[in-house]
Coordinates of C-alpha atoms and ligand atoms in Angstrom, one line a residue:
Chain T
X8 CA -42.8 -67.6 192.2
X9 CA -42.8 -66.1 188.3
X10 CA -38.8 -67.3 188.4
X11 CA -39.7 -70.7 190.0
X12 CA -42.4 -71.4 187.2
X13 CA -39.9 -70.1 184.0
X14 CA -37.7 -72.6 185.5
X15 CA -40.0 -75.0 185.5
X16 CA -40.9 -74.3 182.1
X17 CA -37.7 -75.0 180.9
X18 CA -37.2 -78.1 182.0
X19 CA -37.4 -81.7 179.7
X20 CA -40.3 -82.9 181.7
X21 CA -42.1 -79.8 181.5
X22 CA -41.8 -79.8 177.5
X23 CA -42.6 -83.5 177.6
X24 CA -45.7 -83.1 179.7
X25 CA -46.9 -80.4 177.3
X26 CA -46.4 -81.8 174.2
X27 CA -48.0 -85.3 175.2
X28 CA -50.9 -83.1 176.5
X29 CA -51.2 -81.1 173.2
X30 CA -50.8 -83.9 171.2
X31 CA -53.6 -85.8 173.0
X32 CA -55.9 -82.8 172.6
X33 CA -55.0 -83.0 169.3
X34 CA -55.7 -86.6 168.4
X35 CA -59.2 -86.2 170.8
X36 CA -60.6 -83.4 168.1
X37 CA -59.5 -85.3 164.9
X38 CA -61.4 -88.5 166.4
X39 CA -64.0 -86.1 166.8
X40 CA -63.9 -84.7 163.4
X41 CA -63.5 -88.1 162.0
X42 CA -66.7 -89.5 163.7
X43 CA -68.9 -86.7 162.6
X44 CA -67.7 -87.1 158.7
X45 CA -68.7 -90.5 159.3
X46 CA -72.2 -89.7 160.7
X47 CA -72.9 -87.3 158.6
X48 CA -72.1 -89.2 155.8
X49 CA -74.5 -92.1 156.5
X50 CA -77.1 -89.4 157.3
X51 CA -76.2 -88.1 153.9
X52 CA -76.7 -92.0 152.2
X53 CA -79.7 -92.4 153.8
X54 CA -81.1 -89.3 152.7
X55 CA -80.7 -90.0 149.0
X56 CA -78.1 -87.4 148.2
X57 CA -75.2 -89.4 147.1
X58 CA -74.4 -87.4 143.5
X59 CA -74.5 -90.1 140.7
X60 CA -72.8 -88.3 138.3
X61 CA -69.9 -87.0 140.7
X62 CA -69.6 -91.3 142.4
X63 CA -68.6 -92.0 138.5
X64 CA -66.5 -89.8 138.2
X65 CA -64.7 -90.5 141.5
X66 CA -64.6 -94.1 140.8
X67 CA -62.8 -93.4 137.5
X68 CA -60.2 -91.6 139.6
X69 CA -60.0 -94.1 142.6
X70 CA -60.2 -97.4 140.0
X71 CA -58.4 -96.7 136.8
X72 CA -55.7 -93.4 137.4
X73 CA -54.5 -95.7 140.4
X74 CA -53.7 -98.8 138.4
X75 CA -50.4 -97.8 137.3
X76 CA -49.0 -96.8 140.0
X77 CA -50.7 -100.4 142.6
X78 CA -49.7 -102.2 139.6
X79 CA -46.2 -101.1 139.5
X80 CA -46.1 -101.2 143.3
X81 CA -47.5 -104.7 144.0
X82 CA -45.7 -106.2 140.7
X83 CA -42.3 -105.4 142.5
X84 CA -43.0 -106.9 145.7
X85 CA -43.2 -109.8 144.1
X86 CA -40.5 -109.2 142.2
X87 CA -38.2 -108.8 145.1
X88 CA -39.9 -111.6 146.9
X89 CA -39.3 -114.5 144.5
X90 CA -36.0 -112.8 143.4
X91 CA -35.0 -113.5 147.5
X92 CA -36.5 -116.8 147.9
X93 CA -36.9 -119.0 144.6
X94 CA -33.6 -119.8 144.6
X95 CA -33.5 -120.8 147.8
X96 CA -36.2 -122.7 147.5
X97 CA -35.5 -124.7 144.7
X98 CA -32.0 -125.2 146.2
X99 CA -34.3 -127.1 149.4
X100 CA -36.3 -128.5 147.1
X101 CA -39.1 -126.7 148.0
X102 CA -39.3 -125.2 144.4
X103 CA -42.8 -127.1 144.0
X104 CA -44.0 -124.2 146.8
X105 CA -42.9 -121.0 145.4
X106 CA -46.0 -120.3 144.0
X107 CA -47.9 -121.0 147.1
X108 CA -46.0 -118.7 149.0
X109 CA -46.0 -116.1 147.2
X110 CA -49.5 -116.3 146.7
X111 CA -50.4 -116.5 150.4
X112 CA -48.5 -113.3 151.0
X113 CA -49.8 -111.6 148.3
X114 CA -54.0 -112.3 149.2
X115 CA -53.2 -112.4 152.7
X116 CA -50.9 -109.6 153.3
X117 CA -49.5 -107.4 150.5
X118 CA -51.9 -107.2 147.9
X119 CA -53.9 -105.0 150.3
X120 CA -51.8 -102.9 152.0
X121 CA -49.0 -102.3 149.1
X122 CA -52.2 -101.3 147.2
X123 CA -53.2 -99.4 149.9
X124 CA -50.4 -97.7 150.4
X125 CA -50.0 -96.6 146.3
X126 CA -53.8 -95.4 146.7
X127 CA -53.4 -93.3 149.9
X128 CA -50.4 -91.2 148.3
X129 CA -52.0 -91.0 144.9
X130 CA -55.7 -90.8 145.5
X131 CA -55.9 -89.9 149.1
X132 CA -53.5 -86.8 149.3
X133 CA -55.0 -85.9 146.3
X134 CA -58.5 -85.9 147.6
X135 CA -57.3 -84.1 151.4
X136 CA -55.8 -81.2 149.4
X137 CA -58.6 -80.5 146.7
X138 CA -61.0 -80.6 149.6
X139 CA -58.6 -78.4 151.7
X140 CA -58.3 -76.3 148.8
X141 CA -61.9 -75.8 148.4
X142 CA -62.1 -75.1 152.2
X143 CA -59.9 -71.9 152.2
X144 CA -61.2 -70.7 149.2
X145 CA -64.5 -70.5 150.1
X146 CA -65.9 -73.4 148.1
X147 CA -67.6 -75.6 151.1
X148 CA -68.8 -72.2 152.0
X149 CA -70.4 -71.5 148.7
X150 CA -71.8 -75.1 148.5
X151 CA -73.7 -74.7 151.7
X152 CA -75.4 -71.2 150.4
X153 CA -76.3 -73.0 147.3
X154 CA -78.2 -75.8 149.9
X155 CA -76.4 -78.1 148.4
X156 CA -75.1 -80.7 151.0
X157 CA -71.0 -81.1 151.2
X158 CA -71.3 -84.6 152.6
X159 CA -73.5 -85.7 149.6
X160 CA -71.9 -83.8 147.1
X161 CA -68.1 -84.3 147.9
X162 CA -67.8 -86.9 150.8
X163 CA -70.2 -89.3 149.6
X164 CA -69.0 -89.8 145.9
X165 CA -65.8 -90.1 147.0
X166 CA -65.3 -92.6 150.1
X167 CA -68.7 -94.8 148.0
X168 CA -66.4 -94.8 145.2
X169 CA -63.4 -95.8 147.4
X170 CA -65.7 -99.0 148.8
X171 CA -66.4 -99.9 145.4
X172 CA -63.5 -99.5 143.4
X173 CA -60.7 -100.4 146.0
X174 CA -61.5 -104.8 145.8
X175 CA -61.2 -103.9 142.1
X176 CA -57.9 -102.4 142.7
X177 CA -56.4 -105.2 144.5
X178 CA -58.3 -108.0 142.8
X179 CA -56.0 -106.7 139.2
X180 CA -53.0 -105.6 141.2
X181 CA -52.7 -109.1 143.4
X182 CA -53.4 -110.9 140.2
X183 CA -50.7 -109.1 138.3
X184 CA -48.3 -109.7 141.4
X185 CA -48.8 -113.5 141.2
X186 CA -48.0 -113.3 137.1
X187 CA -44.9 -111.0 138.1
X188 CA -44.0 -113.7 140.8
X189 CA -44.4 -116.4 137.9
X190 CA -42.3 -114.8 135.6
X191 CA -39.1 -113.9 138.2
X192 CA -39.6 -117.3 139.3
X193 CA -38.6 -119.1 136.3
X194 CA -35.6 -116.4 135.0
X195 CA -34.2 -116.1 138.6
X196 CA -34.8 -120.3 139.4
X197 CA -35.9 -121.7 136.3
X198 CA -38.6 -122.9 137.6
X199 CA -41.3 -123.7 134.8
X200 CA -44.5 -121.5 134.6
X201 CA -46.7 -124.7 135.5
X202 CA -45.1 -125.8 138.4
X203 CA -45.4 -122.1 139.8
X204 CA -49.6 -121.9 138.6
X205 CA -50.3 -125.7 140.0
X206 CA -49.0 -125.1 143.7
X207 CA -50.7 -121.2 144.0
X208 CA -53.9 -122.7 145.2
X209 CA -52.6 -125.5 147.7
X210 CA -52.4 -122.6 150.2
X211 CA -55.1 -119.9 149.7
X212 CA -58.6 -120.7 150.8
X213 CA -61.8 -119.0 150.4
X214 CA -61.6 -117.7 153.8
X215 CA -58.6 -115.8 152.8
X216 CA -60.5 -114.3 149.6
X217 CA -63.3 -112.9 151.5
X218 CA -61.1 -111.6 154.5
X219 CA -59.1 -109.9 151.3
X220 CA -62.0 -108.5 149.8
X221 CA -63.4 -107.4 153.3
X222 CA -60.1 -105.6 153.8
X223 CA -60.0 -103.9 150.4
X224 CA -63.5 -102.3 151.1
X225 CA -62.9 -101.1 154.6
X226 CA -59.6 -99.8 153.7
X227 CA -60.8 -98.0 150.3
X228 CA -63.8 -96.4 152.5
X229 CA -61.1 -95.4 155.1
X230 CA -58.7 -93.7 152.9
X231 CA -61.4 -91.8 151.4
X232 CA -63.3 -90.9 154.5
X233 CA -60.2 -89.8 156.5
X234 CA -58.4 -87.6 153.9
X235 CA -61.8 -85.8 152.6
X236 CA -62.3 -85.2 156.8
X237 CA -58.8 -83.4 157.2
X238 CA -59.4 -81.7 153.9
X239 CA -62.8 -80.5 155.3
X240 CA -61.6 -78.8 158.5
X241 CA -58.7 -77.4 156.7
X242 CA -57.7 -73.7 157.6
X243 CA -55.4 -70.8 156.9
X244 CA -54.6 -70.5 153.2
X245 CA -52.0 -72.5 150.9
X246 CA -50.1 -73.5 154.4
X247 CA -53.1 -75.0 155.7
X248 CA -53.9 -77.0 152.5
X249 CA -50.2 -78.4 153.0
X250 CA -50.8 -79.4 156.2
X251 CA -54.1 -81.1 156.0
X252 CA -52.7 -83.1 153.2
X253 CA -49.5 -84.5 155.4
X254 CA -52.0 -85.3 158.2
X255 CA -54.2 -87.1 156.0
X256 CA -51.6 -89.4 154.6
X257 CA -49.9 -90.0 157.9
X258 CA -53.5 -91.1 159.7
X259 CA -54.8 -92.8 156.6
X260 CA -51.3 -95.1 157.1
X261 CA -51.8 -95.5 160.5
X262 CA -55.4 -96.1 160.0
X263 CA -55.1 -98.9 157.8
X264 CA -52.3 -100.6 160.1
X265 CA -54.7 -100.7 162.9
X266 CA -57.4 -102.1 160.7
X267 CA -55.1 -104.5 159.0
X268 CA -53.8 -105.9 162.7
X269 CA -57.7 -106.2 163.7
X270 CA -58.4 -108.1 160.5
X271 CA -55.7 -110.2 161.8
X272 CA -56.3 -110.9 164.8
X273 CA -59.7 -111.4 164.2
X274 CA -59.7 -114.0 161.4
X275 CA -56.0 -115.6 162.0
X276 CA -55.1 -115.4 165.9
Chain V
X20 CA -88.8 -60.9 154.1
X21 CA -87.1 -58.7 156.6
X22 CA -83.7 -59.6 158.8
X23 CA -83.5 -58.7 162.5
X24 CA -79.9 -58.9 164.2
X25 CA -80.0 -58.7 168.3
X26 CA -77.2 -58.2 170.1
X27 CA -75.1 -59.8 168.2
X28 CA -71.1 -61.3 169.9
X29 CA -69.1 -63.4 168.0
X30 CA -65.0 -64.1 168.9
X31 CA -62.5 -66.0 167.4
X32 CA -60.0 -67.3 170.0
X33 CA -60.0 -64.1 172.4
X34 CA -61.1 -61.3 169.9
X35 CA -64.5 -60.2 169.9
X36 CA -64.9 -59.5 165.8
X37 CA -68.5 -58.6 166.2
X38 CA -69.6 -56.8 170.0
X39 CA -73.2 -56.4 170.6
X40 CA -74.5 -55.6 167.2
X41 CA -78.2 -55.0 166.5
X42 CA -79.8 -53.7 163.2
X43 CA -83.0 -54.3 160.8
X44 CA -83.6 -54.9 157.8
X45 CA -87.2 -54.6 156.4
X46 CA -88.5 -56.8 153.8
X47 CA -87.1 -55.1 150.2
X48 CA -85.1 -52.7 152.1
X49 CA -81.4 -52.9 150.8
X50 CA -78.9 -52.1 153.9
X51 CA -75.3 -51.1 153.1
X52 CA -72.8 -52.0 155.7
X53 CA -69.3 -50.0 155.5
X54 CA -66.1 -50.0 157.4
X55 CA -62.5 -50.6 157.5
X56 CA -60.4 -54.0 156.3
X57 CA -61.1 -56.3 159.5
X58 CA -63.8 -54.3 161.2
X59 CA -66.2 -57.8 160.4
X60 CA -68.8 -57.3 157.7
X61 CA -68.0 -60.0 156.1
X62 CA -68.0 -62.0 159.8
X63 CA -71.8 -60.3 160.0
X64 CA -72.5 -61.9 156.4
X65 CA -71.2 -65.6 157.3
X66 CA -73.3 -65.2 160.7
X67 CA -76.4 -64.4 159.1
X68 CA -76.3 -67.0 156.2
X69 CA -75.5 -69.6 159.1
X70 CA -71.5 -70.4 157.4
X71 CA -70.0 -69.3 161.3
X72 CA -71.3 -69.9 164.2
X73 CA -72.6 -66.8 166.9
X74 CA -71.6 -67.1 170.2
X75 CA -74.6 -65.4 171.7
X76 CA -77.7 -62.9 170.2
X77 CA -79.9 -63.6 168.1
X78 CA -80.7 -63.3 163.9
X79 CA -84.3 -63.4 162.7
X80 CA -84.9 -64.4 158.9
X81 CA -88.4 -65.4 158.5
X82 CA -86.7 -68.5 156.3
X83 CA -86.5 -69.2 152.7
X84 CA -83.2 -69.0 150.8
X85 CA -80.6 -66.8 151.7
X86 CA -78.0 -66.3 148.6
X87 CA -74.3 -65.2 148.8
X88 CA -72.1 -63.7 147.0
X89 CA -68.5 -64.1 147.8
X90 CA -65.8 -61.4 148.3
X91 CA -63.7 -63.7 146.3
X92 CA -65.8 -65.5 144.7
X93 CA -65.8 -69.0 145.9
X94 CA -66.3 -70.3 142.5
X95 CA -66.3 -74.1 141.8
X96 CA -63.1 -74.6 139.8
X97 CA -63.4 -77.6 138.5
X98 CA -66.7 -76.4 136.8
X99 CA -67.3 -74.5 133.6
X100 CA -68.5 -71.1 134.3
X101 CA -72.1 -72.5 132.4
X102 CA -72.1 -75.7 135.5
X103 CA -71.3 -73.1 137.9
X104 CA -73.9 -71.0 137.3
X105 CA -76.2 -73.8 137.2
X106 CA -75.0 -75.8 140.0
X107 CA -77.8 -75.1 142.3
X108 CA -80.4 -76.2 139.0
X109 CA -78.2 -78.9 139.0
X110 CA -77.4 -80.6 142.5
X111 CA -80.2 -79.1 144.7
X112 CA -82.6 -81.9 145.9
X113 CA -85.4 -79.7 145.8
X114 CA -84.7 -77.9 142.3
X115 CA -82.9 -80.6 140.8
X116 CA -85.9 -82.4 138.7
X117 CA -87.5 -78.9 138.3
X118 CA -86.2 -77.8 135.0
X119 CA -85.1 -79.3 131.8
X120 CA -81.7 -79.0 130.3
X121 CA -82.8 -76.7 128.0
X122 CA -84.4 -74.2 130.3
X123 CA -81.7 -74.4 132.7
X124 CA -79.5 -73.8 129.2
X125 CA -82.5 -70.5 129.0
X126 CA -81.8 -69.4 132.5
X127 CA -77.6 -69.4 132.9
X128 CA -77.6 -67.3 129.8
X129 CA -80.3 -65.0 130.6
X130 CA -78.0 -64.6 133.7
X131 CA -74.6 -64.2 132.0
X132 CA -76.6 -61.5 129.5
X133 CA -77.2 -59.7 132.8
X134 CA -73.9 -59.3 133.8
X135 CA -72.0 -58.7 130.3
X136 CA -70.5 -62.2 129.9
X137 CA -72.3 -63.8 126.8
X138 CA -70.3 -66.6 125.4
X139 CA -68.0 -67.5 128.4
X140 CA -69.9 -70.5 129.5
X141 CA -67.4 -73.2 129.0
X142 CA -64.6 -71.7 130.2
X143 CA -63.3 -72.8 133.8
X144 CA -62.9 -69.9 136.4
X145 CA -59.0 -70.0 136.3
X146 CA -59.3 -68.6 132.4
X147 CA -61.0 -65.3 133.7
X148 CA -59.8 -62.3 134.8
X149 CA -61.1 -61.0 138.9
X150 CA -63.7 -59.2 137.8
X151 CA -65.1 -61.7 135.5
X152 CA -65.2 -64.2 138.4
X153 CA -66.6 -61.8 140.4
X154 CA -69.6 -61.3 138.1
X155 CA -70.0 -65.3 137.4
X156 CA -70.3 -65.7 140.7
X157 CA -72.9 -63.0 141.2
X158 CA -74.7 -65.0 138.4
X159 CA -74.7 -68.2 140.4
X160 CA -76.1 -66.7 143.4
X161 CA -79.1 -64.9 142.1
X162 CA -80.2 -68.2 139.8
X163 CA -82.5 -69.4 141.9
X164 CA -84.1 -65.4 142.6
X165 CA -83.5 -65.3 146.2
X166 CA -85.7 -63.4 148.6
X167 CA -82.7 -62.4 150.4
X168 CA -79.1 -61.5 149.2
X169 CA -76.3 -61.0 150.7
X170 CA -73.3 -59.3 149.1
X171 CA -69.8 -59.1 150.2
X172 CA -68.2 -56.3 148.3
X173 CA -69.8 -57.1 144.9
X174 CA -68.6 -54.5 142.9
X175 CA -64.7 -54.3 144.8
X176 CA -62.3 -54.4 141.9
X177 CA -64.8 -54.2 138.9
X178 CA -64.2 -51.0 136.3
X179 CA -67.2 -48.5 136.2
X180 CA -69.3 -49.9 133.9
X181 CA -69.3 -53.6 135.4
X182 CA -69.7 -51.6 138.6
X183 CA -72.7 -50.1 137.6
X184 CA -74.4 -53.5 135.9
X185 CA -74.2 -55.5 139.2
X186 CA -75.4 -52.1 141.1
X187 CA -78.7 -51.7 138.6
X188 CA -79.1 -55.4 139.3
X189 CA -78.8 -55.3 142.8
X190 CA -81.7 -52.2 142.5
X191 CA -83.9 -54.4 139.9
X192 CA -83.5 -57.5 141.5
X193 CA -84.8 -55.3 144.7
X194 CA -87.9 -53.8 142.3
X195 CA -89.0 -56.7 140.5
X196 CA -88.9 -59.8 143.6
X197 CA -88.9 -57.7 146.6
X198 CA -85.6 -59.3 147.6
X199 CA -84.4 -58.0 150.4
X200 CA -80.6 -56.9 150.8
X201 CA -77.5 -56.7 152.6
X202 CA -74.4 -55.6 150.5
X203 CA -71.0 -54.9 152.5
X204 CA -69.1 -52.3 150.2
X205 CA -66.4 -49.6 150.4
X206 CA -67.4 -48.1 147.2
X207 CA -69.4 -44.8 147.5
X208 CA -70.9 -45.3 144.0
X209 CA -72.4 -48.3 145.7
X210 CA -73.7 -46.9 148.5
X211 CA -75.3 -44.1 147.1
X212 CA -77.0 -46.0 144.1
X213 CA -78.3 -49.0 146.1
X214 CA -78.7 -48.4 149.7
X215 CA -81.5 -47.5 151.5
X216 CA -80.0 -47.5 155.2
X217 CA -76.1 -47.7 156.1
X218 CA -74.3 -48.9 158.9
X219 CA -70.5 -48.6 159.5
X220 CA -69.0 -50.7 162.3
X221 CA -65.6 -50.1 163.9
X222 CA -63.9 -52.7 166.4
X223 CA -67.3 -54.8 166.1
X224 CA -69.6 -52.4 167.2
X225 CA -72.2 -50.5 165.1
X226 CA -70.5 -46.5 165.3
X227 CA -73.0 -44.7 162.7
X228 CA -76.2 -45.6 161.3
X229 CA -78.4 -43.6 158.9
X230 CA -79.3 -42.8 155.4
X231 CA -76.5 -42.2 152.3
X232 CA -77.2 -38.8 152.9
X233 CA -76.5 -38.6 156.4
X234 CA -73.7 -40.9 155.9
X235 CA -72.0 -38.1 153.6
X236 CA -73.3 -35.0 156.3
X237 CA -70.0 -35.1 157.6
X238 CA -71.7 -34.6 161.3
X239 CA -70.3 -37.9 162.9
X240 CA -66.1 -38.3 163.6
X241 CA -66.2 -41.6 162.2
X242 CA -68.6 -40.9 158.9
X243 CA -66.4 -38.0 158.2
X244 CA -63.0 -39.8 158.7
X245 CA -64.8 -42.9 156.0
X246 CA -65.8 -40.4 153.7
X247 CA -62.6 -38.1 153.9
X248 CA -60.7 -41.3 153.9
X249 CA -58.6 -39.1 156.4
X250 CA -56.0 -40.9 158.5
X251 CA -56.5 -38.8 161.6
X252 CA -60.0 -39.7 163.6
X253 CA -61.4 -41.6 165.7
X254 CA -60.6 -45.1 163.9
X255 CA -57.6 -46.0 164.4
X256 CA -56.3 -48.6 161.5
X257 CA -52.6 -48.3 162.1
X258 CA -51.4 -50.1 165.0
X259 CA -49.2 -48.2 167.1
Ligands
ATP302 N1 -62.2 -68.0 160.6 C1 -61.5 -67.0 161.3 N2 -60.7 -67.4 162.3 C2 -60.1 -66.4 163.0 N3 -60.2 -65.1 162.8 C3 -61.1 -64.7 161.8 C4 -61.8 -65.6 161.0 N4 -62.5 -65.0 160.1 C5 -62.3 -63.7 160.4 N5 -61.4 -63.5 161.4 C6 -61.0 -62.2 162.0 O1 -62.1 -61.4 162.2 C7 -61.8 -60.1 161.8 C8 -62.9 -59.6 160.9 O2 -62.8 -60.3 159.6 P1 -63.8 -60.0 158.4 O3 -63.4 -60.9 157.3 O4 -65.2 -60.0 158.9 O5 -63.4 -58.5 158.1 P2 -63.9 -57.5 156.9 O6 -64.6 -56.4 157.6 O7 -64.8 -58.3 156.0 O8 -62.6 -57.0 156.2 P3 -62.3 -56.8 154.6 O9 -62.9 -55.4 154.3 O10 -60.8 -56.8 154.6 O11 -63.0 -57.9 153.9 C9 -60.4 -60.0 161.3 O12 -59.6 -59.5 162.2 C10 -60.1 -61.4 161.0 O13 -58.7 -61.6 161.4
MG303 MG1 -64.6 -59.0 154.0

């Protein structure tokens, strides 16, 4: 019987089994971990003790240290997206749409999640590990003796300031995407500034600002609230502050996918 | 105010850190627990201050706040030594609109004068040395004059002298509030200055329980092999 079942245990399906069930486990307590955060940090609004001082300095971090870095990110998307298509374009004599299209993609699409993606290795990873980091050294710990209330003290600052400062984010980013777009657009096609800036808004409508903004909130909140969770339940020394980090990145991606696609298919199906 | 610990079990994964383990502490009484790396005292601490949960028992604390200080200090290290101290001035709901700037200012170095540290207070934790940060955070604990204290190895690594500051303190905070205390040492400096009653657990049970004096008798295998710091005895701490 013993030899049957090490047999068994060796085999591909076995391992598959087992991992799939781990892994399930797994993603069953983070949901778990995740929803309490998010409770408790409600609880935590409600009950006043959001830290002024700390949400200002938060949004300083989240808001202003990000800009170079969505700036840079978003600027060369567009970069590489006129640099692919103006010519074309022009060549079709679509050249009067250039600026449309790249304006479409960028409120629509890219603004958001490029800048979403610059904030969650920058600001998120940065938040999981300081938070992880203050988990195994006893920090949280210390917080709690002093009756002073993690969620209001670290969550809340931070994923308030993410909600607030993340349409800011995109709103400067997207714009300086569209200039960028302008400006590759007339050395790659010589196509003239004005011709670019007349056809942006023949595609963009108001709907598509306040679906942009919607995102940019519910994805700054998300990042925020997701990586200060993992950082939270950290464990086990500098090893554990790695990990919590990695995890926080990879869900916060896969986070703001899903919510993306939902935004999607709810607004543009 | 007076702590009451019943039966007492707490495991993590399969390993029963604490195993049944009942004491009391009377209101101002200051109880020294002892025993070897691992043996749970600072488990005992978290479970009583609420940080870990128990599995099963019971602790009785008749409320009010219960302060700790940190074997390694736990201090906030993006904060001066001067915000650490008065972090709980600072961001407690209930203490926060209670003092001005300037008595808070009043307080923190009152505190740092207590410990030996005048004139660190804008320094970050990473600029001092162990025992400093051991002594900071003692500050930060006692600032709001707890009625009851825990102490995880408060005076571990700290020369004679600093030793002997935080163990007067831990005897005037005792004199002058009442607080009551529970300070988890190896030191026998410690012990015999501070405590009233000491315990010593081994493999998460309670295995001597007494007086200083008793504790230095020699009468019990397992006082004798602490004291002796003997390797042979009933406790084993090399695994075989
Ligand atoms: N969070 C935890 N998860 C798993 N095991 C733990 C945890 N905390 C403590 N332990 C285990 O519990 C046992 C007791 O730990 P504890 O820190 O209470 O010991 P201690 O008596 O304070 O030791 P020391 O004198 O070295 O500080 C150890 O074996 C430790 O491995
Ligand atoms: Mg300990």
């Amino acid at each position: 019987m013993a030899l049957v079942r090490q047999i068994l245990k060796q085999t591909v399906t076995y391992k598959l089994f087992k991992s799939i069930l781990v892994n399930l486990i797994d993603f069953m307590e983070v949901m778990g971990h995740i929803t309490t955060c998010t409770v408790e940090f409600f609880k935590s609004l409600f009950k006043g003790e959001l830290d002024r001082k700390e949400l200002i300095t938060q949004c300083e971090r989240f808001g202003i240290s990000s800009l170079p870095i969505t700036l840079s990110i978003v600027g060369m998307t567009c970069v590489i997206i006129v640099s692919q298509i103006a010519q074309e374009m022009v060549k079709q004599g679509g050249g009067n749409f250039v600026g449309a299209l790249v304006a479409v993609l960028i409120v629509r699409e890219l603004g958001v999640i490029m800048s979403g993606f610059a904030i969650i290795s920058m600001i998120g990873s940065s938040m999981a590990s300081e938070l992880a980091t203050m988990r195994v050294t006893e920090q949280i710990d210390a917080l709690q003796t002093l009756k002073v209330n993690p969620f209001g003290y670290l969550f809340a600052p931070r994923v308030m300031a993410g909600m607030l400062m993340m349409p800011l984010v995109v709103i400067i980013s997207s714009l300086f995407g569209i200039l960028a777009g302008a400006l590759t657009s007339d050395l790659a096609a010589g196509l003239s500034y004005r011709v670019y800036f007349d056809s942006i808004w023949i595609g963009i409508f108001a709907k598509d600002l306040f679906v942009c903004l919607a995102k940019a909130i519910c994805f700054g909140g998300v990042i925020a609230l997701i990586s200060c969770t993992f950082g939270y339940y950290a464990s086990g020394g500098a090893k554990g502050v790695g990990i919590a980090t990695t995890r926080a990145v990879v869900w916060s991606f896969v986070a703001i996918v899903i919510i993306d696609m939902l935004f999607a298919i709810a607004f543009f199906f | 105010m007076s702590i009451e610990v019943k039966n007492l079990v707490k495991a993590f994964g399969e390993k029963k850190v604490i195993d049944d383990v009942s004491f009391k502490v009377n209101d101002g009484e200051i109880l020294a627990i002892v025993g070897f790396s691992g043996s749970g005292k600072s488990t005992i601490l978290k479970l009583i201050s609420n940080l870990v949960e128990k599995d099963s028992g019971e602790i009785i604390t008749s409320g009010g706040d219960i302060a700790f200080v940190f074997q390694y200090s736990a201090l906030f290290d993006s904060l001066t030594v001067y915000d650490n101290i008065a972090f709980a001035l600072h961001e407690r709901k209930d203490l926060r609109k209670k003092y001005s700037e300037k008595e808070i200012r009043e307080i923190v170095n009152e505190k740092l004068a207590l410990v030996g540290l005048k004139g660190i207070e804008n320094l970050y934790p990473a600029e001092l040395s162990g025992g400093m940060q051991k002594r900071v955070s003692f500050a930060r604990a006692i600032v709001t004059e707890p009625k009851v204290i825990l102490y995880d190895e408060p005076t571990a690594g700290l020369d004679p002298i600093a030793s002997t500051l935080i163990e007067d303190y831990i005897l005037r905070l005792r004199n002058e509030t009442g607080a009551t205390s529970i300070v988890v040492t190896h030191q026998m400096s410690t012990i015999q200055r501070t405590a009233d009653k000491v315990i010593m657990l081994y493999d998460g049970k309670i295995v001597f329980s007494g007086t200083p004096e008793e504790l230095c008798r020699l009468d019990n295998e397992y006082t004798k092999q602490f004291v002796t710091a003997s390797i042979d005895g009933p406790m084993k701490i090399i695994e075989k």
